Amino acid sequence: MKPLCCLVALLLAVLAGGAAQAHKPSDSYLAITVEGGQISGRWDIALRDLDFAIGLDADGDGQITWGEVRAQHAAIAAYAAARLQLQAGGVDCPLAIGSQLVDEHTDGAYTVMPLRFACPPGGAPEVLALRYTLFADIDPQHRGLLNLRAGSLTRSALFGPQEAQQTFVLAEASRWKQLLDYAREGIWHIWIGFDHILFLLSLLLPAVGVWTRRRWQPVARFAPALWDVLRIVTAFTLAHSITLSLATLGWVSLPSRLVESSIAASVVLAALNNVWPVFHGRRWVVAFAFGLVHGFGFATVLVDLGLPQGALAVALLGFNLGVEAGQLAIVSAFLLLAYPLRRSAFYRRAVLLGGSLLIAVVAAGWLVERAFNVKLLPF
Amino acid sequence: MANIGPVLRYPPAVLSASFLSLVLVTASARAAPFVPAADSQVLATVPARASDPRARELVTLRAAWRAQPDDVGAAVRLAQRYFDEVAAEGDPRYVGYAQAALQPWWALNSPPVAVRVLRAMLLQFNHRFDAALVDLDGAVAAEPGNANAWSWRTAILMVQARYAEARLSCQQMAALTTPLVAVACRAQVDAATGPAGPAAAALRAALQASPGASPDERLWCLTRLAETEERRGAFAAAEAAFREALAIGIPDVYLQAAYADFLLDRGRPAEVLVLLKDRGRADVLLLRLAQAAKATGDRSATSLAAELAARFDAARRRGDATHRKEESRFTLAVQGDVARALALAQANFADQREPVDARILLEAALAARDAAAARPALDWMAASGIQSVALQPLADALGGRK
């Protein structure tokens, strides 16, 4: 055994204890900015690392000139682009690298690459996934230092062979926007969802009165009417929130044809109950029972809208709040109109009886359409 | 020595007051990316494949490894060669290159002995001392005649202040190496665990008895001798040994740092500026330059401090905690942030327990007037029995050696 090897070892161990950090390990500096749907960035990679990977010093004289670097710009861009993948909201965004500049860092000259990620249109992404494998095969000590900016949010992260794939949930600020977006969808859906409105109306129409000896009598005071309305709406809301959540989370699923037919049937039954009353003061039970079915209907809409991964709860809450807001508007309008009219013969005959019959007929039409998959009505 | 690693575009600029204007050019260039003025402009310096035989050898070994990456012989040859570059240049990039060559065996519990020793060398470089020792124990168990493994084992045990085991390791190695290295190995343990005088005498005698020793061996032994003499207050003898070691002509970061510290302690910072001119690529040497510039009121003091702060910042960004020793000194001596310096010194002493690590902790604790924080270093001094004219006054000021 040569003694020199041992000596170098002793020498180096001292180096490790004291002078190990001469020069610097290899890092690249990656800055990514998300502005709306635009994702751009800048990537600084050390020229000496690129020389080691793909060879920049063409004449081998030990000096990397600007001319030598320029001649390899396309090769550098191709090498780098193959080692950085970005997904926005689960969709690949191909990377385009612009014309390269030079910058100095603490350990020398770096090439500076402007980055542009071509994401499919669709607004600001909620989640970014990055896969970074630069130099992983030739220098496992290499690290990629990411600085990520999205709106007011700034994140930094470290990439290496053990942590090549990382996911970033972007700004909490945009969570608000997301919540509002889904709330708007919820309002819109209750507004155009005639079946839900008619079901609710059928249960509400008798609320400005009470059934006594099989006859409907207008209430004397506002409070009992309001109380009845509140019970019905709360029961409906509670019920459809439960099934909406269960179905959206994928824990329960029912065939959509069965769901839609049942919703139509629920409207028919609720309307006929006003002509031939069966449930009397227990209409909130009906609201709850059929509310469960309506929740499955809402879930179909929500799933069709597309659910953001990692923000399911936000979507669910927003959509639900939207549906409630829409309902509240309908209920308020109903009470404002119906309460003053409750004593009139018009209300009792035309609205309560006539209206209910009309609702029952329309809903029966839907029932046939949905159950047998045919088209009868224009809406 | 051939110039292997990369050289900054303005390597001397950050090192010397007379090149302050160039420092400013570098600093401003760093602020914004630019298009170089001409194709002929040199941006970076790398090993010259065309003319440098060491660089050519590396290219050949790398090509051989690429052709057969699963051949353990080719991989070990390349990794060993890369590690030699770490020795020559102190450049940590070669540590990563060496690890890449060993990739097929890197995650194995019990790789071939040659791979195992190299893995230990790479692990200790990143201060993973315990993992490195597991590998070295495994290597000497499989190959008791592996002097390299014993040698590394001793060095790590010294860093961890496990002196009894280090002494045994020296004994195992003695039969496998030259008399000079055998004596020096024992003397360094003796100097860490008792009076410095006999250890220095033993080193001096061994050096005189081995006139034919290689320059590397002589450099290492003279450095040990200088430190040992300094520790017992024999400053003239220490300086003579430092100068003899420097005169060998092998650029050695550790030796230069140790001599710079000696000069700073003797109140001769101006000489440090001369000694380390153009050597600031190594952070440890840049630290001494920054301290010397501050002590002399040199114009470069501000830019040197900024450069060093930027390097520590770059290391921190990559999650590198192996700089704490130097950063603690910098934070205390140059930036004057006592609380941070103490925290760094404490973390460093939990990792490494050599005299210099103890000194940094004692100095930071003294500046922070926090004797309790110094306890691990005081305990280490008491347990080891080390003699040191640098450490003892600090320990006394902190409430005595117990």
mmCIF file of C-alpha atoms in Angstrom, chain A residues 232-373:
data_model
loop_
_atom_site.group_PDB
_atom_site.id
_atom_site.type_symbol
_atom_site.label_atom_id
_atom_site.label_comp_id
_atom_site.label_asym_id
_atom_site.label_seq_id
_atom_site.Cartn_x
_atom_site.Cartn_y
_atom_site.Cartn_z
ATOM 1 C CA ILE A 232 -89.057 23.765 4.723
ATOM 2 C CA VAL A 233 -86.093 25.596 3.222
ATOM 3 C CA THR A 234 -83.711 24.467 5.955
ATOM 4 C CA ALA A 235 -84.743 20.834 5.600
ATOM 5 C CA PHE A 236 -84.349 21.012 1.805
ATOM 6 C CA THR A 237 -80.948 22.678 2.111
ATOM 7 C CA LEU A 238 -79.676 20.234 4.687
ATOM 8 C CA ALA A 239 -80.782 17.246 2.643
ATOM 9 C CA HIS A 240 -79.373 18.303 -0.709
ATOM 10 C CA SER A 241 -76.105 19.458 0.906
ATOM 11 C CA ILE A 242 -75.594 15.965 2.313
ATOM 12 C CA THR A 243 -76.107 14.131 -0.962
ATOM 13 C CA LEU A 244 -74.306 16.794 -2.998
ATOM 14 C CA SER A 245 -71.210 16.309 -0.823
ATOM 15 C CA LEU A 246 -71.439 12.518 -0.807
ATOM 16 C CA ALA A 247 -71.829 12.357 -4.574
ATOM 17 C CA THR A 248 -69.122 14.956 -5.308
ATOM 18 C CA LEU A 249 -66.637 13.168 -3.101
ATOM 19 C CA GLY A 250 -67.500 9.995 -4.984
ATOM 20 C CA TRP A 251 -68.723 8.097 -1.925
ATOM 21 C CA VAL A 252 -72.228 7.543 -3.320
ATOM 22 C CA SER A 253 -73.263 7.457 -6.921
ATOM 23 C CA LEU A 254 -76.644 6.939 -8.588
ATOM 24 C CA PRO A 255 -77.502 6.689 -12.288
ATOM 25 C CA SER A 256 -78.363 10.154 -13.542
ATOM 26 C CA ARG A 257 -81.542 9.007 -15.322
ATOM 27 C CA LEU A 258 -82.932 7.654 -12.047
ATOM 28 C CA VAL A 259 -81.965 10.853 -10.235
ATOM 29 C CA GLU A 260 -83.510 13.174 -12.818
ATOM 30 C CA SER A 261 -86.726 11.114 -13.012
ATOM 31 C CA SER A 262 -87.032 11.080 -9.224
ATOM 32 C CA ILE A 263 -86.626 14.839 -9.114
ATOM 33 C CA ALA A 264 -89.481 15.232 -11.610
ATOM 34 C CA ALA A 265 -91.593 12.812 -9.584
ATOM 35 C CA SER A 266 -90.867 14.784 -6.414
ATOM 36 C CA VAL A 267 -92.204 17.937 -8.063
ATOM 37 C CA VAL A 268 -95.386 16.137 -9.166
ATOM 38 C CA LEU A 269 -95.997 14.769 -5.671
ATOM 39 C CA ALA A 270 -95.267 18.081 -3.933
ATOM 40 C CA ALA A 271 -97.654 19.948 -6.254
ATOM 41 C CA LEU A 272 -100.458 17.395 -5.966
ATOM 42 C CA ASN A 273 -100.134 17.565 -2.189
ATOM 43 C CA ASN A 274 -101.456 21.129 -2.442
ATOM 44 C CA VAL A 275 -104.590 19.946 -4.271
ATOM 45 C CA TRP A 276 -105.170 16.767 -2.298
ATOM 46 C CA PRO A 277 -103.275 17.426 0.898
ATOM 47 C CA VAL A 278 -101.685 14.402 2.524
ATOM 48 C CA PHE A 279 -98.726 15.810 4.461
ATOM 49 C CA HIS A 280 -100.384 18.900 5.988
ATOM 50 C CA GLY A 281 -97.961 20.551 8.386
ATOM 51 C CA ARG A 282 -95.186 18.030 7.832
ATOM 52 C CA ARG A 283 -94.084 19.361 4.465
ATOM 53 C CA TRP A 284 -90.525 19.882 5.831
ATOM 54 C CA VAL A 285 -90.244 16.095 6.004
ATOM 55 C CA VAL A 286 -91.093 15.954 2.311
ATOM 56 C CA ALA A 287 -88.589 18.741 1.665
ATOM 57 C CA PHE A 288 -85.909 16.734 3.437
ATOM 58 C CA ALA A 289 -86.702 13.383 1.840
ATOM 59 C CA PHE A 290 -86.821 14.702 -1.722
ATOM 60 C CA GLY A 291 -84.026 17.175 -0.983
ATOM 61 C CA LEU A 292 -81.758 14.138 -0.809
ATOM 62 C CA VAL A 293 -82.676 13.329 -4.419
ATOM 63 C CA HIS A 294 -82.199 16.932 -5.586
ATOM 64 C CA GLY A 295 -78.662 16.913 -4.084
ATOM 65 C CA PHE A 296 -77.666 14.186 -6.539
ATOM 66 C CA GLY A 297 -78.926 16.421 -9.335
ATOM 67 C CA PHE A 298 -76.740 19.307 -8.145
ATOM 68 C CA ALA A 299 -73.754 16.985 -7.959
ATOM 69 C CA THR A 300 -74.095 16.089 -11.655
ATOM 70 C CA VAL A 301 -73.834 19.787 -12.509
ATOM 71 C CA LEU A 302 -70.857 20.354 -10.236
ATOM 72 C CA VAL A 303 -68.958 17.372 -11.630
ATOM 73 C CA ASP A 304 -69.700 18.568 -15.170
ATOM 74 C CA LEU A 305 -68.174 21.957 -14.283
ATOM 75 C CA GLY A 306 -64.897 20.230 -13.502
ATOM 76 C CA LEU A 307 -63.524 19.892 -10.023
ATOM 77 C CA PRO A 308 -60.204 21.486 -9.119
ATOM 78 C CA GLN A 309 -57.837 18.907 -7.635
ATOM 79 C CA GLY A 310 -56.738 20.002 -4.183
ATOM 80 C CA ALA A 311 -59.579 22.515 -3.914
ATOM 81 C CA LEU A 312 -62.575 20.196 -3.812
ATOM 82 C CA ALA A 313 -63.822 21.573 -0.513
ATOM 83 C CA VAL A 314 -63.716 25.123 -1.848
ATOM 84 C CA ALA A 315 -65.705 24.131 -4.930
ATOM 85 C CA LEU A 316 -68.275 22.278 -2.868
ATOM 86 C CA LEU A 317 -68.715 25.089 -0.378
ATOM 87 C CA GLY A 318 -68.899 27.746 -3.071
ATOM 88 C CA PHE A 319 -71.442 25.856 -5.139
ATOM 89 C CA ASN A 320 -73.575 25.113 -2.081
ATOM 90 C CA LEU A 321 -73.492 28.732 -0.927
ATOM 91 C CA GLY A 322 -74.511 29.800 -4.422
ATOM 92 C CA VAL A 323 -77.461 27.423 -4.441
ATOM 93 C CA GLU A 324 -78.545 28.704 -1.005
ATOM 94 C CA ALA A 325 -78.253 32.320 -2.102
ATOM 95 C CA GLY A 326 -80.419 31.586 -5.151
ATOM 96 C CA GLN A 327 -82.979 29.795 -3.002
ATOM 97 C CA LEU A 328 -83.055 32.634 -0.497
ATOM 98 C CA ALA A 329 -83.825 35.111 -3.270
ATOM 99 C CA ILE A 330 -86.693 32.957 -4.519
ATOM 100 C CA VAL A 331 -88.105 32.403 -1.033
ATOM 101 C CA SER A 332 -87.940 36.115 -0.184
ATOM 102 C CA ALA A 333 -89.697 37.082 -3.410
ATOM 103 C CA PHE A 334 -92.349 34.457 -2.751
ATOM 104 C CA LEU A 335 -93.055 35.664 0.789
ATOM 105 C CA LEU A 336 -93.203 39.305 -0.291
ATOM 106 C CA LEU A 337 -95.762 38.502 -2.980
ATOM 107 C CA ALA A 338 -97.759 35.746 -1.322
ATOM 108 C CA TYR A 339 -98.220 37.158 2.180
ATOM 109 C CA PRO A 340 -100.260 40.230 1.108
ATOM 110 C CA LEU A 341 -102.280 38.097 -1.312
ATOM 111 C CA ARG A 342 -102.985 35.166 1.030
ATOM 112 C CA ARG A 343 -106.572 36.161 1.909
ATOM 113 C CA SER A 344 -107.658 36.669 -1.682
ATOM 114 C CA ALA A 345 -109.685 34.115 -3.615
ATOM 115 C CA PHE A 346 -107.159 34.631 -6.435
ATOM 116 C CA TYR A 347 -104.411 33.270 -4.266
ATOM 117 C CA ARG A 348 -106.410 30.302 -3.013
ATOM 118 C CA ARG A 349 -107.916 29.294 -6.331
ATOM 119 C CA ALA A 350 -105.594 30.535 -9.069
ATOM 120 C CA VAL A 351 -102.242 30.378 -7.324
ATOM 121 C CA LEU A 352 -102.504 27.588 -4.783
ATOM 122 C CA LEU A 353 -104.815 25.243 -6.673
ATOM 123 C CA GLY A 354 -104.334 26.316 -10.290
ATOM 124 C CA GLY A 355 -100.620 26.891 -9.902
ATOM 125 C CA SER A 356 -100.070 23.592 -8.188
ATOM 126 C CA LEU A 357 -101.995 21.708 -10.881
ATOM 127 C CA LEU A 358 -99.990 23.435 -13.582
ATOM 128 C CA ILE A 359 -96.748 22.560 -11.825
ATOM 129 C CA ALA A 360 -97.892 18.953 -11.486
ATOM 130 C CA VAL A 361 -98.680 18.741 -15.206
ATOM 131 C CA VAL A 362 -95.348 20.237 -16.274
ATOM 132 C CA ALA A 363 -93.449 18.006 -13.866
ATOM 133 C CA ALA A 364 -95.357 14.960 -15.071
ATOM 134 C CA GLY A 365 -94.163 15.877 -18.550
ATOM 135 C CA TRP A 366 -90.562 15.959 -17.309
ATOM 136 C CA LEU A 367 -91.080 12.670 -15.564
ATOM 137 C CA VAL A 368 -92.152 11.003 -18.785
ATOM 138 C CA GLU A 369 -89.338 12.667 -20.726
ATOM 139 C CA ARG A 370 -86.671 11.661 -18.272
ATOM 140 C CA ALA A 371 -87.948 8.207 -17.465
ATOM 141 C CA PHE A 372 -88.386 7.220 -21.080
ATOM 142 C CA ASN A 373 -85.721 9.460 -22.575
#
